[in-house]
Amino acid sequence: MSSGPAKSAPGPVSLPVKGMHCASCVGRVEKAIGAVPGVGAVAVNLATEQASVSFLGPANLEGVIEAINKAGYASVLTTAQFLIDKMSCDACVKTVEEAFRSVEGVVEARVNLATGAGSVRFVSGATTAAAIARAATEAGYPTREIKPDVGAGAQELGRQHDHGDGGDLARATLLALVLTAPVVALEMGSHIFPAVHMFVMDRIGVETSRIIEFALTALILFGPGWRFFKSGIPALLRGAPEMNALVALGSGAAFAYSTLATFAPALFPAGTNDVYFESAAVIVTLILVGRTLEARAKGRAGAAIQRLIGLKAQSAFVLRDGAAALTPLDDVVVGDIVLVKPGEKIPVDGEVVEGSSFVDESMLTGEPLPVAKGVGADVVGATINTTGSFSFKVTKTGADTALARIIRMVEQAQGAKLPIQALVDKVTGWFVPAVIAVALLTFALWLLFGPAPALSHALVAMVAVLIIACPCAMGLATPISILVGTGRGAELGVLFRKGAALQELSSIKAMALDKTGTITRGVPELVDFLPAAGFLRAEALALVAAVEARSEHPVAAAITAATVKEGLRVAQAEAFSARPGLGVEANVDGRHVAIGADRFMAALGVDAGPFAEAAARFGAEAQSPLYAAIDGKLAALIVVADPVADGARAAVAALHAQGLKLVIVTGDNKKTAAAIAKAVGVEDLIAEVLPEGKVEAVREIKARYGATGFVGDGINDAPALAAADVGLAIGAGTDVAIEAADVVLSGRDLGAAASAVALSRATMRNIKENLFWAFAYNVVLIPVAAGALYPAFGVLLSPMLAAGAMAFSSVFVVLNALRLRRFAPKGGRGFGDGAPAT
C-alpha cells in the first residue's frame, strides 16, 4: 500500500465502519482505534456506522483502518478513478501521486503514464473526489474524475487520443514543422549549400536573416512549444523538475543566447556571437513529432479495451404492454423482458424465460461453438444469438454486467504498478535534478577549459545534455507494456484482476491444479448405482436423489438427472446438512440418508468394506465411487464419472513445455485422482484433501518447488487461490473463486492458464527490454552530449540530434511494447511458449 508523507489533521476525521450490530461492537471498535498511536479521541456512532477520530498530531489513517479491520470490522474505502492531463514522464507521475497523497484522507494513490489515468483509495468522510482532483490540478496537471460507468476510463482516454489532446498535438506539430522549415533553411542551408549562403548574404543580409529566424523561432516557442514552458517552469520552481522543464531549459537557453547575440552582439567576446535559433526550433518540433507518434501508438496500445467497449449493444427490444419496443440500453432495467431475434446481439445479462436458441459466446469464453440456450439458461450481454428467437428476463444492467466486469478488470490491471516499477521510480526520482546538475557542470567545464569559442561550445553541450536526458522512455517502459499485455490478455480470455500478478506469474515454478471443473468438465455423469444387500435399487436411488436435490455439488446434478431420466418419484428432504469435504445428509420420509466418500462413512461408523473391490476397480478407471448409508447401514455404491475436459491434455503439455511442475490437488479419492493425472500427463498429485487442506497443499508445493500458481473454479478453491503466489480462477466458476483470484480465465479452458503464463513472461521480457534500452540510451548518450568524444574525435553532439534521439527513444519503447499485440501462443489459443507471433 502506498502511503504519503505525514499529514496534519486540523479536525476530527469521519470514517465508515461496517459490521457493527450492538453497543459492545461500538466499544470494541473504540478500544481498537484508541490504541492506535497518535489518536487523541474517538467516538463511534452505531446508527450512522461512523467513527469520528481526532489525532494528536499527524493523522495516522492507515493505522486506524488496520485496527478496525483487525478488530473484525471493516472500514470501507472509496475508490475513485481520474484522468490526468499534461503528464509526459515518470517525474510527472511522481508529482501527481504526491499531490494525491497530500490530501487528507487519501490512503493509496497510483498513476499510470501510459493510460494517463489514476486510481485513488480514500476515506469518504475525510475528503472528496473533487478535492483530490483539485490537488493534482493545482500541482500543474489538469485532473478530472471518471464516473463509474462501463469503460468510462477507456472511452475518455480514446477520445483524448483521437480528438482532444491528440488532435491539438497533431495541429501544433504541423504548425511547428511549417515554421521550423524556413529557420533550418536559412541557418543550416547557409552552412551546407554555397548557393544558399550567397543568397542570404547578397539578398537578405545576415542581420535580417537572424531577425527572421528570431521571429519564426519565437512563434514556435511561444506557440506550439508553449506547453513545455507552461508545465516545465512551474515544475522547476516547485523543486520538482520533469521532462518539460528540461525541454524548456534547453530550448529557452538556446533562444535566449541567440536573441542576445542578434540584438546585443557587443555583449559577447569576438567570435562567440553565433546564433542557435534552428536548435531551439528543431528541439521543440522534433519533441512534438515524437509526442504525436507516441500518442498515436498509445491509442493503438489501448485498442483491445476499445474493442471490448465496442461489443456493447446500444439498444434492446423490450416487451412492454404486450409489444416489443426498441429501447435505449440506458433505459433497460432489471426485471424487463427482452426479445432477441436471430443474428442479434444480446444487450444485457439475463435468464431465458421463453424460446430457445444457440448463442455464440466466443467473446466471453473463446469457445468457437455456439452454446444451446433454453428456458432457465443464463445469457450474457454482448454475446450473439445465432439461430432461434427467445425472450429473457434482465438480471444485470450497466456496470453489473459480465462485460462491464471484464472491462473493469482490464482497466484496473492496465492502471496497476508492478513491483519492478519501484526501481524505476527510485531512479527517476533523482534523475532529472541530476541531469540539470550535470548540464550545469558541463557548461562550467566547457566555459573554463573548452577551446574557442568556449561560450558557444559550453551552450551547445549544456543544451544537448538537457535535451537528450529527458526520462520519457524510462517512464513509459513499464506502463506501456502493461497496457498492451493486459489488453492482449483480455482478447485471449486472460483477465488480470491484480496488476502485480502479471509479474509474479512470470516467475512461478509450479502450478497446482484443481481437478473438478478444471482438468475435468465439471459436469459429472452417473455411471452406475449398485445397491447393497437388502436394498432395492429404485428405492435407494430415490432416497439419495432427495438428499442430493438440496445440494449444489456437481455430483448432485448427475444423480438428480438420472432419477428424472428413470422417472422416479423423489420426496422432500428435511434437516439437510452439508459436511464440507465429506458429504451430505438429511431425513427423507422418516429415514436418515447420508452420502459421501469412504471417510464420511468411517466417521459415521458405517463399514464400506463390501464395496471395496468394486470401488477400487472404478477408481482405477478415473470414476469416483461414493457411498450411501440409510439409517446407519451401507445402502449403495454410487459411481460418478467426470470426463476429462477437451484440451486438458494439450494444456498440461503446454504448461510442461514452459518448465512448470504440475500437481493435481483434489478432495477426490487418491485412485480416481491418480487415474485422471495419468490420463492428462500430470506427474504429481495430492488427493483426499478438505478445502482447508488445499491451503496446506499449496504451501507444501511452494516449499517443494518454489513460487506456485493455483488454478481452480469452486467455492472450496477460494482459500487455495488466495494462498498461492498467483491464483487463477476459471471464469465460468463461482464468484467467490473469482474474487479470491489474481487472474481470471474466461470460460472453462485450462489452456488459458498456459496462455496466461506465456503472456506474463512475454510481457516481463518486453518490459526488461524497454528498461534496458531506456537506461542504456541515457548512460551512453549523456556523456556524448556532454562532449566526451570531443577530445579524441572533435565531435560535439548537436542539440538538434539530441532532440531527435530523445524523441526516438520514447517512440522506440512504445513500438517495442506494441509487439505484444501480436502475441499468439503456439499451437492456438491457450498454448505456447510466449513468443510473440511474427
Coordinates of N, CA and C in Angstrom, one line a residue, residues 350-504:
G350 N -29.1 -11.8 -18.5 CA -30.4 -12.2 -18.1 C -30.6 -13.7 -18.1
E351 N -31.9 -14.1 -17.9 CA -32.2 -15.5 -17.8 C -33.4 -15.8 -18.8
V352 N -33.2 -16.8 -19.6 CA -34.2 -17.1 -20.7 C -35.5 -17.5 -20.0
V353 N -36.6 -16.9 -20.5 CA -37.9 -17.3 -19.9 C -38.9 -17.9 -21.0
E354 N -38.5 -17.8 -22.3 CA -39.3 -18.3 -23.4 C -38.5 -18.5 -24.6
G355 N -38.7 -19.7 -25.3 CA -37.9 -19.9 -26.5 C -36.6 -20.6 -26.3
S356 N -35.9 -20.8 -27.4 CA -34.6 -21.4 -27.3 C -33.7 -21.1 -28.5
S357 N -32.4 -21.2 -28.4 CA -31.6 -20.9 -29.5 C -30.1 -21.4 -29.2
F358 N -29.2 -21.1 -30.1 CA -27.8 -21.3 -29.8 C -27.1 -19.9 -29.8
V359 N -26.3 -19.7 -28.8 CA -25.6 -18.4 -28.6 C -24.1 -18.5 -28.8
D360 N -23.6 -17.6 -29.6 CA -22.1 -17.5 -29.8 C -21.5 -16.7 -28.6
E361 N -20.8 -17.4 -27.7 CA -20.3 -16.8 -26.5 C -18.7 -16.7 -26.6
S362 N -18.2 -16.7 -27.8 CA -16.8 -16.7 -28.0 C -16.1 -15.4 -27.5
M363 N -16.8 -14.3 -27.5 CA -16.3 -13.1 -26.9 C -16.0 -13.2 -25.4
L364 N -16.7 -14.1 -24.8 CA -16.6 -14.3 -23.3 C -15.7 -15.5 -23.0
T365 N -15.9 -16.6 -23.7 CA -15.2 -17.8 -23.3 C -14.1 -18.2 -24.3
G366 N -14.1 -17.6 -25.5 CA -13.2 -18.0 -26.5 C -13.5 -19.3 -27.3
E367 N -14.6 -20.0 -26.8 CA -15.0 -21.2 -27.5 C -15.8 -20.9 -28.8
P368 N -15.4 -21.5 -29.9 CA -16.0 -21.2 -31.2 C -17.4 -21.7 -31.4
L369 N -17.8 -22.8 -30.7 CA -19.1 -23.4 -31.0 C -20.2 -22.7 -30.2
P370 N -21.3 -22.4 -30.8 CA -22.4 -21.8 -30.1 C -22.9 -22.7 -29.0
V371 N -23.5 -22.1 -28.0 CA -24.0 -22.9 -26.8 C -25.5 -22.9 -26.8
A372 N -26.1 -24.0 -26.6 CA -27.6 -24.2 -26.6 C -28.1 -23.4 -25.4
K373 N -29.2 -22.7 -25.6 CA -29.9 -21.9 -24.5 C -31.4 -22.2 -24.5
G374 N -31.9 -22.6 -23.4 CA -33.3 -22.9 -23.3 C -33.9 -22.1 -22.0
V375 N -35.1 -22.4 -21.7 CA -35.7 -21.7 -20.5 C -34.9 -22.0 -19.3
G376 N -34.6 -21.0 -18.5 CA -33.8 -21.1 -17.3 C -32.3 -20.9 -17.5
A377 N -31.8 -20.9 -18.7 CA -30.4 -20.7 -19.0 C -30.0 -19.2 -18.9
D378 N -28.8 -19.0 -18.4 CA -28.3 -17.6 -18.3 C -27.7 -17.2 -19.7
V379 N -27.9 -15.9 -20.0 CA -27.3 -15.3 -21.2 C -26.6 -14.1 -20.8
V380 N -25.6 -13.8 -21.6 CA -24.6 -12.7 -21.2 C -24.7 -11.6 -22.3
G381 N -24.7 -10.4 -21.8 CA -24.7 -9.2 -22.7 C -23.5 -9.2 -23.7
A382 N -23.7 -8.8 -24.9 CA -22.6 -8.7 -25.9 C -22.4 -10.0 -26.7
T383 N -23.0 -11.1 -26.2 CA -22.9 -12.4 -27.0 C -23.9 -12.3 -28.1
I384 N -23.8 -13.2 -29.1 CA -24.6 -13.2 -30.3 C -25.5 -14.3 -30.4
N385 N -26.8 -14.0 -30.6 CA -27.8 -15.1 -30.8 C -27.7 -15.5 -32.3
T386 N -27.7 -16.8 -32.5 CA -27.4 -17.3 -33.9 C -28.7 -17.7 -34.6
T387 N -29.4 -18.7 -34.1 CA -30.5 -19.2 -35.0 C -31.9 -18.9 -34.5
G388 N -32.2 -19.3 -33.3 CA -33.6 -19.1 -32.8 C -33.9 -17.8 -32.3
S389 N -35.2 -17.7 -31.8 CA -35.6 -16.4 -31.1 C -36.1 -16.8 -29.7
F390 N -35.8 -15.9 -28.8 CA -36.2 -16.2 -27.4 C -36.3 -14.8 -26.6
S391 N -37.0 -15.0 -25.5 CA -37.1 -13.8 -24.6 C -36.4 -14.1 -23.3
F392 N -35.8 -13.1 -22.7 CA -35.1 -13.3 -21.4 C -35.5 -12.2 -20.4
K393 N -35.4 -12.5 -19.1 CA -35.6 -11.6 -18.1 C -34.3 -10.9 -17.7
V394 N -34.2 -9.6 -17.7 CA -33.0 -8.9 -17.4 C -32.6 -9.1 -15.9
T395 N -31.4 -9.5 -15.6 CA -30.9 -9.7 -14.3 C -29.8 -8.7 -13.9
K396 N -29.1 -8.2 -14.9 CA -28.0 -7.3 -14.6 C -27.9 -6.3 -15.7
T397 N -27.7 -5.0 -15.4 CA -27.5 -4.0 -16.3 C -26.3 -3.1 -16.0
G398 N -25.9 -2.3 -17.0 CA -24.9 -1.3 -16.7 C -23.6 -1.8 -16.2
A399 N -23.1 -1.3 -15.1 CA -21.8 -1.7 -14.5 C -21.8 -3.0 -13.9
D400 N -23.0 -3.7 -13.8 CA -23.1 -5.0 -13.1 C -22.9 -6.2 -14.1
T401 N -23.0 -5.9 -15.4 CA -22.9 -7.0 -16.4 C -21.6 -7.6 -16.5
A402 N -21.5 -8.8 -17.1 CA -20.3 -9.5 -17.2 C -19.3 -8.7 -18.0
L403 N -19.7 -8.1 -19.1 CA -18.9 -7.3 -20.0 C -18.3 -6.1 -19.2
A404 N -19.1 -5.5 -18.4 CA -18.6 -4.4 -17.6 C -17.6 -4.8 -16.6
R405 N -17.8 -6.0 -16.0 CA -16.8 -6.5 -15.1 C -15.5 -6.8 -15.8
I406 N -15.6 -7.4 -16.9 CA -14.3 -7.7 -17.7 C -13.6 -6.4 -18.0
I407 N -14.3 -5.4 -18.4 CA -13.7 -4.1 -18.8 C -13.0 -3.5 -17.5
R408 N -13.7 -3.6 -16.4 CA -13.1 -3.0 -15.1 C -11.9 -3.7 -14.8
M409 N -11.9 -5.1 -14.9 CA -10.7 -5.8 -14.6 C -9.5 -5.4 -15.5
V410 N -9.8 -5.3 -16.8 CA -8.7 -4.9 -17.7 C -8.2 -3.5 -17.3
E411 N -9.1 -2.5 -17.1 CA -8.7 -1.2 -16.7 C -7.9 -1.1 -15.5
Q412 N -8.3 -1.9 -14.5 CA -7.6 -1.9 -13.2 C -6.2 -2.5 -13.4
A413 N -6.1 -3.6 -14.2 CA -4.8 -4.1 -14.4 C -3.9 -3.2 -15.2
Q414 N -4.5 -2.5 -16.2 CA -3.7 -1.6 -17.0 C -3.2 -0.4 -16.2
G415 N -3.9 0.0 -15.2 CA -3.5 1.1 -14.3 C -2.6 0.7 -13.2
A416 N -2.3 -0.6 -13.1 CA -1.5 -1.0 -11.9 C 0.0 -0.8 -12.1
K417 N 0.7 -0.8 -11.0 CA 2.1 -0.7 -11.0 C 2.7 -2.0 -10.5
L418 N 3.6 -2.5 -11.3 CA 4.3 -3.8 -11.0 C 5.4 -3.5 -10.0
P419 N 5.8 -4.6 -9.2 CA 6.9 -4.4 -8.3 C 8.2 -3.9 -9.0
I420 N 8.4 -4.2 -10.3 CA 9.6 -3.8 -11.0 C 9.6 -2.3 -11.2
Q421 N 8.4 -1.7 -11.1 CA 8.3 -0.2 -11.3 C 9.0 0.5 -10.1
A422 N 9.1 -0.1 -9.0 CA 9.6 0.6 -7.8 C 11.1 1.0 -8.1
L423 N 11.8 0.2 -8.8 CA 13.2 0.5 -9.1 C 13.2 1.8 -10.0
V424 N 12.3 1.8 -11.0 CA 12.3 2.9 -12.0 C 11.9 4.2 -11.2
D425 N 10.9 4.1 -10.3 CA 10.5 5.2 -9.6 C 11.7 5.8 -8.8
K426 N 12.5 4.9 -8.2 CA 13.6 5.4 -7.4 C 14.6 6.2 -8.2
V427 N 14.9 5.6 -9.4 CA 15.9 6.2 -10.3 C 15.4 7.5 -10.8
T428 N 14.2 7.5 -11.3 CA 13.7 8.8 -11.9 C 13.4 9.9 -10.9
G429 N 13.3 9.5 -9.6 CA 13.1 10.5 -8.6 C 14.3 11.4 -8.5
W430 N 15.5 10.9 -8.7 CA 16.6 11.8 -8.6 C 17.2 12.1 -10.0
F431 N 16.7 11.5 -11.1 CA 17.3 11.6 -12.4 C 17.3 13.0 -13.0
V432 N 16.1 13.6 -13.0 CA 16.0 14.9 -13.6 C 16.9 16.0 -12.9
P433 N 16.8 16.1 -11.5 CA 17.7 17.0 -10.8 C 19.2 16.7 -11.1
A434 N 19.5 15.4 -11.2 CA 20.9 15.0 -11.5 C 21.3 15.5 -12.9
V435 N 20.4 15.4 -13.9 CA 20.7 15.8 -15.2 C 20.9 17.3 -15.3
I436 N 20.1 18.1 -14.6 CA 20.3 19.6 -14.5 C 21.7 19.9 -13.9
A437 N 22.0 19.1 -12.9 CA 23.4 19.4 -12.3 C 24.5 19.0 -13.3
V438 N 24.3 17.9 -14.0 CA 25.3 17.5 -15.0 C 25.4 18.6 -16.1
A439 N 24.2 19.1 -16.5 CA 24.2 20.1 -17.6 C 25.0 21.4 -17.1
L440 N 24.7 21.8 -15.9 CA 25.4 23.0 -15.4 C 26.9 22.8 -15.2
L441 N 27.3 21.5 -14.8 CA 28.7 21.2 -14.7 C 29.4 21.2 -16.0
T442 N 28.6 20.6 -17.0 CA 29.1 20.6 -18.4 C 29.4 22.0 -18.9
F443 N 28.4 22.9 -18.7 CA 28.6 24.3 -19.1 C 29.8 24.9 -18.5
A444 N 30.0 24.7 -17.2 CA 31.1 25.3 -16.5 C 32.5 24.8 -17.0
L445 N 32.6 23.5 -17.2 CA 33.8 22.9 -17.6 C 34.2 23.3 -19.0
W446 N 33.2 23.4 -19.9 CA 33.5 23.9 -21.3 C 33.9 25.3 -21.3
L447 N 33.2 26.1 -20.4 CA 33.5 27.5 -20.4 C 34.9 27.8 -19.8
L448 N 35.3 26.9 -18.9 CA 36.7 27.1 -18.3 C 37.8 26.5 -19.1
F449 N 37.5 25.3 -19.7 CA 38.6 24.6 -20.3 C 38.4 24.3 -21.8
G450 N 37.3 24.7 -22.3 CA 37.0 24.4 -23.7 C 37.7 25.3 -24.7
P451 N 37.9 24.9 -25.9 CA 38.5 25.7 -27.0 C 37.6 26.8 -27.4
A452 N 38.2 27.8 -28.0 CA 37.4 28.9 -28.5 C 36.5 28.5 -29.7
P453 N 35.3 29.0 -29.8 CA 34.6 29.9 -28.8 C 34.0 29.1 -27.7
A454 N 34.6 29.2 -26.5 CA 34.2 28.4 -25.3 C 32.8 28.6 -25.0
L455 N 32.3 29.9 -25.0 CA 30.9 30.1 -24.6 C 29.9 29.4 -25.5
S456 N 30.2 29.4 -26.8 CA 29.3 28.7 -27.8 C 29.3 27.2 -27.5
H457 N 30.5 26.6 -27.4 CA 30.7 25.2 -27.1 C 30.0 24.8 -25.8
A458 N 30.1 25.6 -24.8 CA 29.5 25.4 -23.5 C 28.0 25.4 -23.6
L459 N 27.4 26.3 -24.4 CA 26.0 26.4 -24.5 C 25.5 25.1 -25.3
V460 N 26.1 24.8 -26.4 CA 25.7 23.6 -27.2 C 25.7 22.4 -26.3
A461 N 26.8 22.1 -25.6 CA 26.9 20.9 -24.8 C 25.9 20.9 -23.7
M462 N 25.6 22.0 -23.0 CA 24.6 22.1 -21.9 C 23.2 21.8 -22.5
V463 N 22.9 22.4 -23.6 CA 21.6 22.2 -24.2 C 21.4 20.8 -24.6
A464 N 22.5 20.2 -25.2 CA 22.4 18.8 -25.7 C 22.2 17.8 -24.5
V465 N 22.8 18.1 -23.4 CA 22.6 17.2 -22.2 C 21.2 17.4 -21.7
L466 N 20.7 18.6 -21.6 CA 19.4 18.8 -21.1 C 18.3 18.1 -21.9
I467 N 18.5 18.1 -23.2 CA 17.5 17.6 -24.1 C 17.6 16.1 -24.2
I468 N 18.8 15.5 -24.3 CA 18.9 14.1 -24.6 C 18.6 13.3 -23.4
A469 N 18.6 13.9 -22.2 CA 18.4 13.1 -20.9 C 17.0 13.1 -20.5
C470 N 16.0 13.6 -21.3 CA 14.6 13.5 -20.8 C 14.2 12.1 -20.5
P471 N 13.6 11.8 -19.4 CA 13.4 10.4 -18.9 C 12.0 9.8 -19.4
C472 N 11.5 10.3 -20.6 CA 10.3 9.8 -21.1 C 10.3 8.3 -21.3
A473 N 11.4 7.8 -21.9 CA 11.4 6.4 -22.2 C 11.4 5.5 -21.0
M474 N 12.1 6.0 -19.9 CA 12.1 5.2 -18.7 C 10.7 5.2 -18.0
G475 N 10.0 6.3 -18.1 CA 8.7 6.4 -17.5 C 7.7 5.5 -18.3
L476 N 7.9 5.4 -19.6 CA 6.9 4.6 -20.4 C 7.2 3.1 -20.4
A477 N 8.5 2.8 -20.1 CA 8.9 1.4 -20.3 C 8.0 0.3 -19.7
T478 N 7.6 0.5 -18.5 CA 6.7 -0.4 -17.8 C 5.3 -0.3 -18.1
P479 N 4.7 0.9 -17.9 CA 3.2 1.0 -18.1 C 2.7 0.7 -19.5
I480 N 3.5 1.1 -20.5 CA 3.0 0.8 -21.9 C 3.0 -0.7 -22.2
S481 N 3.9 -1.4 -21.6 CA 3.9 -2.9 -21.8 C 2.8 -3.5 -21.1
I482 N 2.5 -3.0 -19.9 CA 1.3 -3.5 -19.1 C 0.0 -3.2 -19.9
L483 N -0.1 -2.0 -20.4 CA -1.2 -1.6 -21.2 C -1.5 -2.6 -22.4
V484 N -0.5 -2.9 -23.1 CA -0.6 -3.7 -24.3 C -0.8 -5.2 -23.9
G485 N 0.0 -5.6 -22.9 CA 0.0 -7.0 -22.5 C -1.4 -7.4 -21.9
T486 N -1.9 -6.6 -21.0 CA -3.2 -6.9 -20.4 C -4.3 -6.8 -21.4
G487 N -4.2 -5.9 -22.3 CA -5.2 -5.8 -23.4 C -5.2 -7.1 -24.3
R488 N -4.0 -7.5 -24.6 CA -3.9 -8.7 -25.4 C -4.4 -9.9 -24.6
G489 N -4.2 -9.9 -23.3 CA -4.7 -11.0 -22.5 C -6.2 -11.1 -22.5
A490 N -6.8 -9.9 -22.4 CA -8.3 -9.9 -22.5 C -8.8 -10.5 -23.8
E491 N -8.1 -10.3 -24.9 CA -8.5 -10.9 -26.1 C -8.4 -12.4 -26.1
L492 N -7.4 -12.9 -25.3 CA -7.1 -14.3 -25.2 C -7.9 -15.0 -24.1
G493 N -8.8 -14.2 -23.4 CA -9.5 -14.8 -22.3 C -8.8 -14.9 -21.0
V494 N -7.7 -14.0 -20.9 CA -6.9 -14.0 -19.7 C -7.1 -12.6 -19.1
L495 N -7.7 -12.5 -17.9 CA -8.0 -11.2 -17.3 C -7.2 -11.1 -16.0
F496 N -6.3 -10.1 -16.0 CA -5.5 -9.9 -14.8 C -6.3 -9.0 -13.8
R497 N -6.8 -9.5 -12.7 CA -7.5 -8.7 -11.7 C -6.6 -7.8 -11.0
K498 N -5.4 -8.3 -10.7 CA -4.4 -7.6 -10.0 C -3.1 -7.4 -10.8
G499 N -2.7 -6.2 -11.0 CA -1.6 -5.9 -11.9 C -0.3 -6.6 -11.5
A500 N 0.0 -6.8 -10.2 CA 1.2 -7.4 -9.8 C 1.3 -8.9 -10.2
A501 N 0.1 -9.5 -10.4 CA 0.1 -10.9 -10.9 C 0.8 -11.0 -12.2
L502 N 0.8 -10.0 -13.0 CA 1.4 -10.1 -14.3 C 2.9 -10.4 -14.2
Q503 N 3.5 -9.8 -13.2 CA 4.9 -10.0 -12.9 C 5.1 -11.3 -12.2
E504 N 4.3 -11.5 -11.2 CA 4.5 -12.7 -10.3 C 4.3 -14.0 -11.1

